[in-house]
């Protein structure tokens, strides 16, 4: 399911939907994708909530965020350490990501678990290592 998800995201973000750069401290994590393009996340605190970008990593530069396509995730709220984001994609049923993070303040590096939710179906949880990005 993740391979199809990444392909749909690639189509959505390659249409010119580029998210602006955040001004706050941010944390990034990515993977190499295996059978498809890799994906990445960028998170930061924003006012009373959180904000983030979702990335489809370049096959030629799998760990380079500057070479990736991105889309701004829509913050839906959080409960018990799980941040909920909607990833605006061009498909019938919207994708929601649950990203379980440690309590703030976040350290320079931490593990978080991302789980995709499509309707009533949860995908396989995937662990990511987030690292603070220095400006």
mmCIF file of C-alpha atoms in Angstrom:
data_model
loop_
_atom_site.group_PDB
_atom_site.id
_atom_site.type_symbol
_atom_site.label_atom_id
_atom_site.label_comp_id
_atom_site.label_asym_id
_atom_site.label_seq_id
_atom_site.Cartn_x
_atom_site.Cartn_y
_atom_site.Cartn_z
ATOM 1 C CA UNK A 1 0.000 0.000 0.000
ATOM 2 C CA UNK A 2 2.903 2.378 0.742
ATOM 3 C CA UNK A 3 4.219 2.109 -2.827
ATOM 4 C CA UNK A 4 0.857 3.145 -4.270
ATOM 5 C CA UNK A 5 0.602 5.912 -1.663
ATOM 6 C CA UNK A 6 4.017 7.294 -2.687
ATOM 7 C CA UNK A 7 3.114 7.216 -6.385
ATOM 8 C CA UNK A 8 -0.162 9.079 -5.768
ATOM 9 C CA UNK A 9 1.696 11.634 -3.638
ATOM 10 C CA UNK A 10 4.313 12.080 -6.360
ATOM 11 C CA UNK A 11 1.568 12.878 -8.863
ATOM 12 C CA UNK A 12 -0.023 15.353 -6.459
ATOM 13 C CA UNK A 13 3.146 17.189 -5.507
ATOM 14 C CA UNK A 14 4.605 17.296 -8.980
ATOM 15 C CA UNK A 15 1.638 19.400 -10.086
ATOM 16 C CA UNK A 16 3.413 22.437 -8.630
ATOM 17 C CA UNK A 17 2.082 22.245 -5.079
ATOM 18 C CA UNK A 18 5.195 23.348 -3.202
ATOM 19 C CA UNK A 19 4.976 24.095 0.515
ATOM 20 C CA UNK A 20 6.648 27.246 1.848
ATOM 21 C CA UNK A 21 9.571 26.893 4.211
ATOM 22 C CA UNK A 22 8.721 27.145 7.911
ATOM 23 C CA UNK A 23 10.524 29.664 10.103
ATOM 24 C CA UNK A 24 10.537 27.652 13.377
ATOM 25 C CA UNK A 25 12.959 24.902 14.416
ATOM 26 C CA UNK A 26 12.074 21.764 12.534
ATOM 27 C CA UNK A 27 12.771 18.038 12.572
ATOM 28 C CA UNK A 28 13.087 15.786 9.515
ATOM 29 C CA UNK A 29 12.996 12.064 8.855
ATOM 30 C CA UNK A 30 13.013 10.005 5.663
ATOM 31 C CA UNK A 31 13.464 6.515 4.316
ATOM 32 C CA UNK A 32 14.801 5.165 1.034
ATOM 33 C CA UNK A 33 11.546 3.540 -0.057
ATOM 34 C CA UNK A 34 12.682 0.068 -1.099
ATOM 35 C CA UNK A 35 10.333 -0.800 -3.981
ATOM 36 C CA UNK A 36 9.203 2.785 -4.673
ATOM 37 C CA UNK A 37 10.218 6.363 -4.052
ATOM 38 C CA UNK A 38 11.221 7.174 -0.496
ATOM 39 C CA UNK A 39 9.108 9.397 1.685
ATOM 40 C CA UNK A 40 9.975 12.015 4.262
ATOM 41 C CA UNK A 41 8.376 14.152 6.945
ATOM 42 C CA UNK A 42 9.191 17.552 8.360
ATOM 43 C CA UNK A 43 7.548 18.662 11.632
ATOM 44 C CA UNK A 44 7.571 21.865 13.683
ATOM 45 C CA UNK A 45 5.553 23.505 16.456
ATOM 46 C CA UNK A 46 3.225 26.224 15.161
ATOM 47 C CA UNK A 47 1.308 28.385 17.623
ATOM 48 C CA UNK A 48 -1.071 26.153 19.580
ATOM 49 C CA UNK A 49 -0.481 23.156 17.310
ATOM 50 C CA UNK A 50 1.938 21.653 14.860
ATOM 51 C CA UNK A 51 2.680 21.894 11.160
ATOM 52 C CA UNK A 52 4.503 19.717 8.697
ATOM 53 C CA UNK A 53 5.439 18.838 5.157
ATOM 54 C CA UNK A 54 5.239 15.473 3.445
ATOM 55 C CA UNK A 55 7.993 14.661 0.918
ATOM 56 C CA UNK A 56 8.422 12.286 -1.972
ATOM 57 C CA UNK A 57 12.163 11.788 -2.118
ATOM 58 C CA UNK A 58 14.074 11.790 -5.394
ATOM 59 C CA UNK A 59 15.243 8.366 -6.558
ATOM 60 C CA UNK A 60 18.550 9.972 -7.609
ATOM 61 C CA UNK A 61 19.024 11.691 -4.212
ATOM 62 C CA UNK A 62 17.044 9.579 -1.704
ATOM 63 C CA UNK A 63 18.112 11.454 1.447
ATOM 64 C CA UNK A 64 18.230 14.997 0.011
ATOM 65 C CA UNK A 65 15.169 17.032 1.022
ATOM 66 C CA UNK A 66 16.137 19.864 -1.349
ATOM 67 C CA UNK A 67 15.750 17.459 -4.304
ATOM 68 C CA UNK A 68 12.367 16.133 -3.090
ATOM 69 C CA UNK A 69 8.839 17.247 -3.931
ATOM 70 C CA UNK A 70 6.741 18.368 -0.968
ATOM 71 C CA UNK A 71 3.203 19.181 0.054
ATOM 72 C CA UNK A 72 2.047 20.905 3.255
ATOM 73 C CA UNK A 73 0.212 18.554 5.599
ATOM 74 C CA UNK A 74 -3.012 19.857 7.187
ATOM 75 C CA UNK A 75 -2.851 19.687 10.992
ATOM 76 C CA UNK A 76 -6.001 18.034 12.408
ATOM 77 C CA UNK A 77 -5.066 17.926 16.098
ATOM 78 C CA UNK A 78 -3.353 15.644 18.566
ATOM 79 C CA UNK A 79 -4.186 13.302 21.415
ATOM 80 C CA UNK A 80 -1.864 11.396 23.755
ATOM 81 C CA UNK A 81 1.284 12.134 21.752
ATOM 82 C CA UNK A 82 -0.218 11.266 18.342
ATOM 83 C CA UNK A 83 -0.243 14.146 15.861
ATOM 84 C CA UNK A 84 -2.931 13.854 13.178
ATOM 85 C CA UNK A 85 -2.314 15.298 9.721
ATOM 86 C CA UNK A 86 -4.243 15.082 6.474
ATOM 87 C CA UNK A 87 -2.075 14.863 3.391
ATOM 88 C CA UNK A 88 -3.920 16.634 0.558
ATOM 89 C CA UNK A 89 -3.695 14.195 -2.319
ATOM 90 C CA UNK A 90 -5.651 13.833 -5.513
ATOM 91 C CA UNK A 91 -7.654 10.709 -4.714
ATOM 92 C CA UNK A 92 -11.182 9.873 -3.625
ATOM 93 C CA UNK A 93 -10.487 9.127 0.029
ATOM 94 C CA UNK A 94 -8.182 11.508 1.910
ATOM 95 C CA UNK A 95 -5.154 10.085 3.681
ATOM 96 C CA UNK A 96 -4.612 10.801 7.355
ATOM 97 C CA UNK A 97 -1.247 10.242 9.022
ATOM 98 C CA UNK A 98 -0.898 9.579 12.734
ATOM 99 C CA UNK A 99 2.612 10.426 13.900
ATOM 100 C CA UNK A 100 3.356 9.397 17.477
ATOM 101 C CA UNK A 101 5.994 11.709 18.971
ATOM 102 C CA UNK A 102 7.557 12.187 22.431
ATOM 103 C CA UNK A 103 6.381 15.058 24.648
ATOM 104 C CA UNK A 104 7.850 18.504 23.998
ATOM 105 C CA UNK A 105 10.421 19.915 24.121
ATOM 106 C CA UNK A 106 11.675 17.591 21.423
ATOM 107 C CA UNK A 107 15.351 16.611 21.666
ATOM 108 C CA UNK A 108 17.756 16.992 18.742
ATOM 109 C CA UNK A 109 16.917 13.428 17.677
ATOM 110 C CA UNK A 110 13.956 11.168 18.454
ATOM 111 C CA UNK A 111 12.006 8.227 17.071
ATOM 112 C CA UNK A 112 8.403 8.600 15.943
ATOM 113 C CA UNK A 113 5.957 6.108 14.498
ATOM 114 C CA UNK A 114 3.929 7.064 11.407
ATOM 115 C CA UNK A 115 0.741 5.190 10.539
ATOM 116 C CA UNK A 116 -1.406 5.905 7.495
ATOM 117 C CA UNK A 117 -5.188 5.765 7.962
ATOM 118 C CA UNK A 118 -7.496 5.419 4.948
ATOM 119 C CA UNK A 119 -11.106 5.476 6.110
ATOM 120 C CA UNK A 120 -11.388 2.686 8.696
ATOM 121 C CA UNK A 121 -8.178 0.942 7.586
ATOM 122 C CA UNK A 122 -4.844 1.507 9.326
ATOM 123 C CA UNK A 123 -1.626 0.796 7.490
ATOM 124 C CA UNK A 124 1.478 -0.791 8.954
ATOM 125 C CA UNK A 125 3.216 1.477 11.483
ATOM 126 C CA UNK A 126 6.661 2.648 10.370
ATOM 127 C CA UNK A 127 9.338 4.030 12.680
ATOM 128 C CA UNK A 128 11.269 7.118 11.602
ATOM 129 C CA UNK A 129 14.321 8.755 13.182
ATOM 130 C CA UNK A 130 13.679 12.507 13.311
ATOM 131 C CA UNK A 131 16.632 14.873 13.543
ATOM 132 C CA UNK A 132 16.578 18.611 14.207
ATOM 133 C CA UNK A 133 17.489 20.647 11.142
ATOM 134 C CA UNK A 134 19.852 23.492 11.942
ATOM 135 C CA UNK A 135 19.130 26.732 10.051
#
